[in-house]
mmCIF file of C-alpha atoms and ligand atoms in Angstrom:
data_model
loop_
_atom_site.group_PDB
_atom_site.id
_atom_site.type_symbol
_atom_site.label_atom_id
_atom_site.label_comp_id
_atom_site.label_asym_id
_atom_site.label_seq_id
_atom_site.Cartn_x
_atom_site.Cartn_y
_atom_site.Cartn_z
ATOM 1 C CA UNK A 21 -4.599 24.640 6.365
ATOM 2 C CA UNK A 22 -2.435 23.487 3.491
ATOM 3 C CA UNK A 23 -2.887 23.116 -0.197
ATOM 4 C CA UNK A 24 -2.295 19.449 -1.008
ATOM 5 C CA UNK A 25 -1.962 17.800 -4.425
ATOM 6 C CA UNK A 26 -3.036 14.144 -4.203
ATOM 7 C CA UNK A 27 -2.266 11.865 -7.143
ATOM 8 C CA UNK A 28 -3.559 8.277 -7.286
ATOM 9 C CA UNK A 29 -7.034 7.847 -5.789
ATOM 10 C CA UNK A 30 -7.424 4.055 -5.807
ATOM 11 C CA UNK A 31 -8.342 1.660 -3.001
ATOM 12 C CA UNK A 32 -5.838 3.341 -0.675
ATOM 13 C CA UNK A 33 -5.310 6.846 -2.075
ATOM 14 C CA UNK A 34 -9.066 7.555 -2.282
ATOM 15 C CA UNK A 35 -9.825 7.168 1.444
ATOM 16 C CA UNK A 36 -6.481 8.722 2.446
ATOM 17 C CA UNK A 37 -7.303 11.833 0.402
ATOM 18 C CA UNK A 38 -10.793 11.873 1.891
ATOM 19 C CA UNK A 39 -9.358 12.031 5.410
ATOM 20 C CA UNK A 40 -7.266 15.068 4.433
ATOM 21 C CA UNK A 41 -10.387 16.776 3.046
ATOM 22 C CA UNK A 42 -12.204 15.997 6.311
ATOM 23 C CA UNK A 43 -9.285 17.545 8.223
ATOM 24 C CA UNK A 44 -9.972 20.805 6.387
ATOM 25 C CA UNK A 45 -7.101 20.877 3.863
ATOM 26 C CA UNK A 46 -7.544 22.248 0.367
ATOM 27 C CA UNK A 47 -7.117 19.202 -1.879
ATOM 28 C CA UNK A 48 -6.441 19.231 -5.604
ATOM 29 C CA UNK A 49 -6.728 15.662 -6.872
ATOM 30 C CA UNK A 50 -5.777 13.709 -9.969
ATOM 31 C CA UNK A 51 -6.153 10.108 -11.141
ATOM 32 C CA UNK A 52 -6.274 8.469 -14.561
ATOM 33 C CA UNK A 53 -9.770 7.163 -13.664
ATOM 34 C CA UNK A 54 -12.410 9.948 -13.777
ATOM 35 C CA UNK A 55 -14.763 8.101 -11.370
ATOM 36 C CA UNK A 56 -12.051 8.119 -8.682
ATOM 37 C CA UNK A 57 -11.711 11.911 -9.050
ATOM 38 C CA UNK A 58 -15.481 12.387 -8.865
ATOM 39 C CA UNK A 59 -15.744 10.664 -5.473
ATOM 40 C CA UNK A 60 -13.242 13.155 -4.024
ATOM 41 C CA UNK A 61 -14.830 16.150 -5.739
ATOM 42 C CA UNK A 62 -18.200 15.158 -4.254
ATOM 43 C CA UNK A 63 -16.492 15.265 -0.849
ATOM 44 C CA UNK A 64 -15.118 18.776 -1.379
ATOM 45 C CA UNK A 65 -11.810 18.369 -3.256
ATOM 46 C CA UNK A 66 -10.973 20.182 -6.490
ATOM 47 C CA UNK A 67 -10.271 18.205 -9.674
ATOM 48 C CA UNK A 68 -7.128 18.811 -11.719
ATOM 49 C CA UNK A 69 -7.046 17.913 -15.411
ATOM 50 C CA UNK A 70 -3.474 16.635 -15.128
ATOM 51 C CA UNK A 71 -0.881 15.733 -12.520
ATOM 52 C CA UNK A 72 1.070 18.865 -13.555
ATOM 53 C CA UNK A 73 -1.931 21.091 -12.879
ATOM 54 C CA UNK A 74 -2.566 19.473 -9.489
ATOM 55 C CA UNK A 75 0.824 20.588 -8.116
ATOM 56 C CA UNK A 76 0.435 24.300 -8.959
ATOM 57 C CA UNK A 77 1.246 26.220 -5.756
ATOM 58 C CA UNK A 78 1.061 23.000 -3.710
ATOM 59 C CA UNK A 79 2.474 23.044 -0.175
ATOM 60 C CA UNK A 80 2.441 19.250 -0.127
ATOM 61 C CA UNK A 81 2.350 16.625 -2.897
ATOM 62 C CA UNK A 82 1.202 13.087 -2.089
ATOM 63 C CA UNK A 83 1.263 10.156 -4.502
ATOM 64 C CA UNK A 84 -0.253 6.685 -4.061
ATOM 65 C CA UNK A 85 0.355 4.680 -7.235
ATOM 66 C CA UNK A 86 0.565 0.952 -7.996
ATOM 67 C CA UNK A 87 4.270 0.294 -8.658
ATOM 68 C CA UNK A 88 7.804 1.604 -9.387
ATOM 69 C CA UNK A 89 7.177 2.187 -13.090
ATOM 70 C CA UNK A 90 4.196 4.440 -12.326
ATOM 71 C CA UNK A 91 6.145 6.449 -9.741
ATOM 72 C CA UNK A 92 9.241 6.857 -11.926
ATOM 73 C CA UNK A 93 6.979 7.647 -14.896
ATOM 74 C CA UNK A 94 5.170 10.326 -12.896
ATOM 75 C CA UNK A 95 8.119 12.159 -11.361
ATOM 76 C CA UNK A 96 11.122 11.636 -13.661
ATOM 77 C CA UNK A 97 12.064 12.468 -17.235
ATOM 78 C CA UNK A 98 11.699 15.501 -19.449
ATOM 79 C CA UNK A 99 7.998 15.929 -18.719
ATOM 80 C CA UNK A 100 8.215 14.549 -15.147
ATOM 81 C CA UNK A 101 6.389 16.154 -12.262
ATOM 82 C CA UNK A 102 9.608 17.225 -10.499
ATOM 83 C CA UNK A 103 9.897 19.894 -13.197
ATOM 84 C CA UNK A 104 6.556 21.347 -12.066
ATOM 85 C CA UNK A 105 6.579 20.977 -8.286
ATOM 86 C CA UNK A 106 7.447 24.225 -6.441
ATOM 87 C CA UNK A 107 10.809 23.862 -4.652
ATOM 88 C CA UNK A 108 9.124 24.844 -1.382
ATOM 89 C CA UNK A 109 6.856 21.764 -1.580
ATOM 90 C CA UNK A 110 7.180 18.650 0.511
ATOM 91 C CA UNK A 111 6.605 15.373 -1.379
ATOM 92 C CA UNK A 112 5.229 12.284 0.384
ATOM 93 C CA UNK A 113 5.543 9.244 -1.876
ATOM 94 C CA UNK A 114 3.311 6.593 -0.268
ATOM 95 C CA UNK A 115 3.272 3.811 -2.909
ATOM 96 C CA UNK A 116 5.039 0.507 -2.265
ATOM 97 C CA UNK A 117 7.915 0.434 -4.770
ATOM 98 C CA UNK A 118 11.484 -0.837 -5.165
ATOM 99 C CA UNK A 119 13.908 0.828 -2.725
ATOM 100 C CA UNK A 120 16.192 1.691 -5.690
ATOM 101 C CA UNK A 121 13.289 3.515 -7.394
ATOM 102 C CA UNK A 122 12.515 5.421 -4.195
ATOM 103 C CA UNK A 123 16.196 6.450 -3.899
ATOM 104 C CA UNK A 124 16.360 7.451 -7.566
ATOM 105 C CA UNK A 125 13.288 9.688 -7.331
ATOM 106 C CA UNK A 126 14.386 11.148 -3.960
ATOM 107 C CA UNK A 127 17.819 11.935 -5.396
ATOM 108 C CA UNK A 128 16.286 13.660 -8.432
ATOM 109 C CA UNK A 129 14.005 15.661 -6.104
ATOM 110 C CA UNK A 130 16.975 16.696 -3.977
ATOM 111 C CA UNK A 131 18.833 17.917 -7.049
ATOM 112 C CA UNK A 132 15.925 20.281 -7.694
ATOM 113 C CA UNK A 133 15.844 21.382 -4.052
ATOM 114 C CA UNK A 134 12.569 19.555 -3.347
ATOM 115 C CA UNK A 135 12.136 17.708 -0.022
ATOM 116 C CA UNK A 136 10.847 14.155 -0.422
ATOM 117 C CA UNK A 137 10.255 11.128 1.798
ATOM 118 C CA UNK A 138 9.212 7.570 0.950
ATOM 119 C CA UNK A 139 6.263 6.767 3.209
ATOM 120 C CA UNK A 140 4.721 3.407 2.250
ATOM 121 C CA UNK A 141 1.848 2.273 4.419
ATOM 122 C CA UNK A 142 0.566 -0.788 6.192
ATOM 123 C CA UNK A 143 -2.957 -1.368 7.483
ATOM 124 C CA UNK A 144 -4.993 -2.126 4.376
ATOM 125 C CA UNK A 145 -8.020 -0.373 2.981
ATOM 126 C CA UNK A 146 -9.719 -0.545 6.407
ATOM 127 C CA UNK A 147 -6.804 1.382 7.901
ATOM 128 C CA UNK A 148 -6.949 3.909 5.054
ATOM 129 C CA UNK A 149 -10.648 4.553 5.707
ATOM 130 C CA UNK A 150 -10.288 4.702 9.506
ATOM 131 C CA UNK A 151 -7.095 6.842 9.356
ATOM 132 C CA UNK A 152 -5.212 4.213 11.350
ATOM 133 C CA UNK A 153 -2.481 3.436 8.811
ATOM 134 C CA UNK A 154 1.099 2.745 9.794
ATOM 135 C CA UNK A 155 3.568 4.921 7.839
ATOM 136 C CA UNK A 156 7.058 3.482 7.358
ATOM 137 C CA UNK A 157 9.276 6.366 6.394
ATOM 138 C CA UNK A 158 12.618 6.717 4.657
ATOM 139 C CA UNK A 159 14.334 10.080 4.297
ATOM 140 C CA UNK A 160 15.676 12.985 6.360
ATOM 141 C CA UNK A 161 14.336 13.246 9.940
ATOM 142 C CA UNK A 162 13.649 16.965 9.431
ATOM 143 C CA UNK A 163 11.476 16.204 6.390
ATOM 144 C CA UNK A 164 9.598 13.541 8.326
ATOM 145 C CA UNK A 165 8.931 16.134 11.055
ATOM 146 C CA UNK A 166 7.476 18.467 8.420
ATOM 147 C CA UNK A 167 5.334 15.602 7.071
ATOM 148 C CA UNK A 168 4.106 14.422 10.464
ATOM 149 C CA UNK A 169 0.978 16.641 10.721
ATOM 150 C CA UNK A 170 -0.292 15.285 7.377
ATOM 151 C CA UNK A 171 0.625 11.660 8.124
ATOM 152 C CA UNK A 172 -1.197 11.966 11.464
ATOM 153 C CA UNK A 173 -4.424 12.885 9.615
ATOM 154 C CA UNK A 174 -4.206 9.574 7.714
ATOM 155 C CA UNK A 175 -2.572 7.200 10.176
ATOM 156 C CA UNK A 176 -1.879 6.267 13.755
ATOM 157 C CA UNK A 177 1.694 4.947 13.767
ATOM 158 C CA UNK A 178 4.689 6.615 12.156
ATOM 159 C CA UNK A 179 8.116 4.950 12.019
ATOM 160 C CA UNK A 180 11.384 6.350 10.718
ATOM 161 C CA UNK A 181 13.171 3.357 9.151
ATOM 162 C CA UNK A 182 16.275 5.265 7.972
ATOM 163 C CA UNK A 183 17.411 7.248 4.960
ATOM 164 C CA UNK A 184 15.764 7.424 1.510
ATOM 165 C CA UNK A 185 14.512 3.982 0.424
ATOM 166 C CA UNK A 186 14.625 2.513 3.946
ATOM 167 C CA UNK A 187 10.852 2.871 4.320
ATOM 168 C CA UNK A 188 10.435 0.659 1.266
ATOM 169 C CA UNK A 189 12.884 -1.966 2.557
ATOM 170 C CA UNK A 190 10.975 -2.257 5.851
ATOM 171 C CA UNK A 191 7.620 -2.339 4.066
ATOM 172 C CA UNK A 192 8.814 -5.106 1.710
ATOM 173 C CA UNK A 193 10.025 -7.219 4.674
ATOM 174 C CA UNK A 194 6.622 -6.767 6.355
ATOM 175 C CA UNK A 195 4.665 -7.680 3.238
ATOM 176 C CA UNK A 196 6.788 -10.738 2.499
ATOM 177 C CA UNK A 197 5.885 -11.957 5.989
ATOM 178 C CA UNK A 198 2.218 -11.072 5.394
ATOM 179 C CA UNK A 199 2.181 -13.071 2.140
ATOM 180 C CA UNK A 200 3.661 -16.078 3.942
ATOM 181 C CA UNK A 201 1.239 -15.752 6.873
ATOM 182 C CA UNK A 202 -1.837 -15.464 4.653
ATOM 183 C CA UNK A 203 -0.809 -18.552 2.670
ATOM 184 C CA UNK A 204 -0.001 -20.420 5.905
ATOM 185 C CA UNK A 205 -3.276 -19.378 7.527
ATOM 186 C CA UNK A 206 -5.170 -20.548 4.428
ATOM 187 C CA UNK A 207 -3.375 -23.878 4.456
ATOM 188 C CA UNK A 208 -4.085 -24.439 8.170
ATOM 189 C CA UNK A 209 -7.790 -23.517 7.877
ATOM 190 C CA UNK A 210 -8.215 -25.760 4.822
ATOM 191 C CA UNK A 211 -6.537 -28.633 6.672
ATOM 192 C CA UNK A 212 -8.904 -28.187 9.624
ATOM 193 C CA UNK A 213 -12.005 -27.975 7.444
ATOM 194 C CA UNK A 214 -10.925 -31.034 5.408
ATOM 195 C CA UNK A 215 -10.768 -32.868 8.741
ATOM 196 C CA UNK A 216 -14.221 -31.788 9.831
ATOM 197 C CA UNK A 217 -13.567 -28.590 11.825
ATOM 198 C CA UNK A 218 -15.694 -25.445 11.677
ATOM 199 C CA UNK A 219 -13.425 -22.697 10.225
ATOM 200 C CA UNK A 220 -14.752 -20.130 12.733
ATOM 201 C CA UNK A 221 -14.099 -22.391 15.725
ATOM 202 C CA UNK A 222 -10.605 -23.166 14.397
ATOM 203 C CA UNK A 223 -9.926 -19.435 13.807
ATOM 204 C CA UNK A 224 -11.040 -18.619 17.373
ATOM 205 C CA UNK A 225 -8.699 -21.321 18.694
ATOM 206 C CA UNK A 226 -5.729 -20.084 16.626
ATOM 207 C CA UNK A 227 -6.423 -16.483 17.710
ATOM 208 C CA UNK A 228 -5.775 -17.513 21.330
ATOM 209 C CA UNK A 229 -2.960 -19.980 20.577
ATOM 210 C CA UNK A 230 0.615 -19.829 19.358
ATOM 211 C CA UNK A 231 -0.350 -19.742 15.662
ATOM 212 C CA UNK A 232 -2.122 -16.387 16.068
ATOM 213 C CA UNK A 233 -1.454 -13.754 13.419
ATOM 214 C CA UNK A 234 -3.028 -10.714 11.716
ATOM 215 C CA UNK A 235 -4.417 -12.767 8.808
ATOM 216 C CA UNK A 236 -6.343 -15.092 11.129
ATOM 217 C CA UNK A 237 -7.509 -12.437 13.598
ATOM 218 C CA UNK A 238 -8.330 -9.395 11.491
ATOM 219 C CA UNK A 239 -8.412 -10.399 7.814
ATOM 220 C CA UNK A 240 -9.583 -13.996 7.898
ATOM 221 C CA UNK A 241 -9.512 -15.553 4.409
ATOM 222 C CA UNK A 242 -12.317 -18.069 5.013
ATOM 223 C CA UNK A 243 -15.783 -16.798 3.941
ATOM 224 C CA UNK A 244 -18.282 -16.655 6.783
ATOM 225 C CA UNK A 245 -15.718 -16.365 9.581
ATOM 226 C CA UNK A 246 -15.726 -12.550 9.754
ATOM 227 C CA UNK A 247 -17.871 -9.671 8.537
ATOM 228 C CA UNK A 248 -16.332 -6.706 6.742
ATOM 229 C CA UNK A 249 -13.409 -8.605 5.230
ATOM 230 C CA UNK A 250 -12.828 -9.140 1.494
ATOM 231 C CA UNK A 251 -13.680 -12.840 2.115
ATOM 232 C CA UNK A 252 -17.189 -11.710 3.103
ATOM 233 C CA UNK A 253 -17.555 -9.850 -0.213
ATOM 234 C CA UNK A 254 -16.351 -12.379 -2.764
ATOM 235 C CA UNK A 255 -12.772 -11.066 -2.346
ATOM 236 C CA UNK A 256 -13.663 -7.715 -3.932
ATOM 237 C CA UNK A 257 -11.654 -4.629 -2.931
ATOM 238 C CA UNK A 258 -8.856 -4.888 -0.402
ATOM 239 C CA UNK A 259 -5.256 -5.619 -1.397
ATOM 240 C CA UNK A 260 -5.025 -7.204 -4.832
ATOM 241 C CA UNK A 261 -3.290 -10.535 -5.562
ATOM 242 C CA UNK A 262 -1.200 -8.766 -8.198
ATOM 243 C CA UNK A 263 -0.113 -6.088 -5.685
ATOM 244 C CA UNK A 264 0.977 -8.825 -3.259
ATOM 245 C CA UNK A 265 2.771 -10.541 -6.141
ATOM 246 C CA UNK A 266 4.537 -7.249 -6.890
ATOM 247 C CA UNK A 267 5.686 -6.935 -3.255
ATOM 248 C CA UNK A 268 6.945 -10.530 -3.159
ATOM 249 C CA UNK A 269 8.825 -9.791 -6.385
ATOM 250 C CA UNK A 270 10.386 -6.736 -4.694
ATOM 251 C CA UNK A 271 11.398 -8.981 -1.778
ATOM 252 C CA UNK A 272 13.014 -11.441 -4.208
ATOM 253 C CA UNK A 273 14.934 -8.598 -5.924
ATOM 254 C CA UNK A 274 16.072 -7.213 -2.574
ATOM 255 C CA UNK A 275 17.230 -10.700 -1.556
ATOM 256 C CA UNK A 276 19.209 -11.103 -4.780
ATOM 257 C CA UNK A 277 20.832 -7.682 -4.344
ATOM 258 C CA UNK A 278 21.891 -8.466 -0.764
ATOM 259 C CA UNK A 279 22.627 -12.197 -1.301
ATOM 260 C CA UNK A 280 19.999 -12.980 1.365
ATOM 261 C CA UNK A 281 17.939 -16.197 1.465
ATOM 262 C CA UNK A 282 14.140 -15.965 1.372
ATOM 263 C CA UNK A 283 12.898 -19.523 0.708
ATOM 264 C CA UNK A 284 9.459 -18.986 2.289
ATOM 265 C CA UNK A 285 9.011 -15.645 0.534
ATOM 266 C CA UNK A 286 9.862 -17.293 -2.791
ATOM 267 C CA UNK A 287 7.415 -20.139 -2.162
ATOM 268 C CA UNK A 288 4.712 -17.600 -1.350
ATOM 269 C CA UNK A 289 5.583 -15.616 -4.510
ATOM 270 C CA UNK A 290 5.109 -18.750 -6.604
ATOM 271 C CA UNK A 291 1.767 -19.549 -4.933
ATOM 272 C CA UNK A 292 0.426 -16.031 -5.612
ATOM 273 C CA UNK A 293 1.824 -16.215 -9.145
ATOM 274 C CA UNK A 294 -0.078 -19.475 -9.822
ATOM 275 C CA UNK A 295 -3.211 -17.960 -8.302
ATOM 276 C CA UNK A 296 -2.879 -14.829 -10.451
ATOM 277 C CA UNK A 297 -2.257 -16.895 -13.600
ATOM 278 C CA UNK A 298 -5.593 -18.624 -12.966
ATOM 279 C CA UNK A 299 -7.342 -15.270 -13.472
ATOM 280 C CA UNK A 300 -7.430 -14.063 -9.868
ATOM 281 C CA UNK A 301 -5.008 -11.128 -10.073
ATOM 282 C CA UNK A 302 -7.611 -8.461 -9.300
ATOM 283 C CA UNK A 303 -9.132 -10.299 -6.311
ATOM 284 C CA UNK A 304 -8.055 -9.559 -2.754
ATOM 285 C CA UNK A 305 -4.920 -11.498 -1.775
ATOM 286 C CA UNK A 306 -6.796 -13.486 0.908
ATOM 287 C CA UNK A 307 -8.458 -15.350 -2.000
ATOM 288 C CA UNK A 308 -5.244 -17.444 -1.995
ATOM 289 C CA UNK A 309 -7.327 -19.686 0.319
ATOM 290 C CA UNK A 310 -9.058 -20.981 -2.829
ATOM 291 C CA UNK A 311 -5.798 -22.718 -3.832
ATOM 292 C CA UNK A 312 -6.111 -24.853 -0.698
ATOM 293 C CA UNK A 313 -9.873 -25.395 -0.528
ATOM 294 C CA UNK A 314 -11.559 -28.558 -1.711
ATOM 295 C CA UNK A 315 -14.020 -27.767 -4.492
ATOM 296 C CA UNK A 316 -16.676 -30.125 -3.072
HETATM 297 P P1 NAD B 430 -5.083 0.876 -6.866
HETATM 298 O O1 NAD B 430 -4.705 0.160 -8.113
HETATM 299 O O2 NAD B 430 -6.434 0.694 -6.272
HETATM 300 O O3 NAD B 430 -4.865 2.467 -7.051
HETATM 301 C C1 NAD B 430 -3.855 3.044 -7.794
HETATM 302 C C2 NAD B 430 -4.426 4.270 -8.469
HETATM 303 O O4 NAD B 430 -3.381 4.982 -9.142
HETATM 304 C C3 NAD B 430 -5.485 3.944 -9.540
HETATM 305 O O5 NAD B 430 -6.677 4.668 -9.260
HETATM 306 C C4 NAD B 430 -4.831 4.403 -10.834
HETATM 307 O O6 NAD B 430 -5.759 4.892 -11.789
HETATM 308 C C5 NAD B 430 -3.908 5.495 -10.346
HETATM 309 N N1 NAD B 430 -2.799 5.820 -11.240
HETATM 310 C C6 NAD B 430 -1.905 4.989 -11.814
HETATM 311 N N2 NAD B 430 -0.996 5.684 -12.537
HETATM 312 C C7 NAD B 430 -1.337 6.995 -12.387
HETATM 313 C C8 NAD B 430 -0.793 8.209 -12.878
HETATM 314 N N3 NAD B 430 0.282 8.237 -13.671
HETATM 315 N N4 NAD B 430 -1.397 9.370 -12.523
HETATM 316 C C9 NAD B 430 -2.488 9.359 -11.727
HETATM 317 N N5 NAD B 430 -3.047 8.243 -11.227
HETATM 318 C C10 NAD B 430 -2.478 7.082 -11.557
HETATM 319 O O7 NAD B 430 -3.953 0.495 -5.807
HETATM 320 P P2 NAD B 430 -4.041 0.621 -4.192
HETATM 321 O O8 NAD B 430 -4.603 -0.642 -3.645
HETATM 322 O O9 NAD B 430 -4.654 1.930 -3.850
HETATM 323 O O10 NAD B 430 -2.475 0.605 -3.848
HETATM 324 C C11 NAD B 430 -1.659 1.759 -4.071
HETATM 325 C C12 NAD B 430 -0.289 1.475 -3.475
HETATM 326 O O11 NAD B 430 -0.432 1.200 -2.073
HETATM 327 C C13 NAD B 430 0.418 0.248 -4.080
HETATM 328 O O12 NAD B 430 1.780 0.524 -4.218
HETATM 329 C C14 NAD B 430 0.147 -0.858 -3.060
HETATM 330 O O13 NAD B 430 1.163 -1.844 -3.089
HETATM 331 C C15 NAD B 430 0.148 -0.063 -1.761
HETATM 332 N N6 NAD B 430 -0.642 -0.642 -0.672
HETATM 333 C C16 NAD B 430 -1.895 -1.139 -0.893
HETATM 334 C C17 NAD B 430 -2.623 -1.672 0.170
HETATM 335 C C18 NAD B 430 -4.013 -2.226 -0.029
HETATM 336 O O14 NAD B 430 -4.546 -2.857 0.914
HETATM 337 N N7 NAD B 430 -4.657 -2.020 -1.189
HETATM 338 C C19 NAD B 430 -2.084 -1.684 1.460
HETATM 339 C C20 NAD B 430 -0.811 -1.135 1.674
HETATM 340 C C21 NAD B 430 -0.112 -0.607 0.586
#
């Protein structure tokens, strides 16, 4: 069994780390939020007082942070973690961040002789808990092979998208589509309800018709249609509006860099931006349905 440093124990990192503890690995965990550390310690992990301490003698380092600035802030610079990670370690950076940031950090790791892959995930908090995540990997194939046993403890599907940063590009394309589909699903359900349909009946119809998609079938935004979704819990937990907004921003940046057109992605970004500006940034992203719902 390996000694694993796990940094970032939020909605995703917490259950991912828990699955590695359950698999019998020795986990040393760190987060800025003490309560997040405590949950893992109660499950058998060891707490570190700092990110630097967590990587002492680590075979594997895993990070799951909100955005590019957190990842660059953690690994790079004079006091960055790359100065402390043993060169024999393998680093799995699982956050969703800009491809340029992923390449920058991977390049800095390589210069210090440290193996690193970008391995953003898809599958939501449910997938993190059930260890059914999809990992979308960028980096050297040989490093992915070394990472595979750990990824398999946390997920079900593993894809190699290409070299460093390619995992992030693929993840951003997926999430742009997800943002569009959730907004479109919300719009369609609200249209049906405004015209007298039962949202559950309409969702069942869409699930067996040509409009079917993940948002309608597994993560329905309309309260009362499904149990165990954020919509059933007042949009608490799940994948935050501001995280979706971040991913749509990354899609917009990637489009600008490549002179690609993303009109639907940009429309979705503006919808989530309006929704966030109305004080909903911390709610699950399926709460976008409230933009379309009639208040009475
Ligand atoms: P989160 O905000 O719940 O968790 C992030 C955690 O990182 C927090 O606990 C925070 O305290 C910690 N943190 C931030 N900076 C830190 C630092 N310097 N050192 C230690 N800990 C630090 O976010 P999340 O929902 O777990 O998402 C994490 C990443 O996964 C994001 O990049 C997100 O886009 C991606 N993602 C999320 C979902 C989802 O459904 N929530 C799905 C797929 C991918």
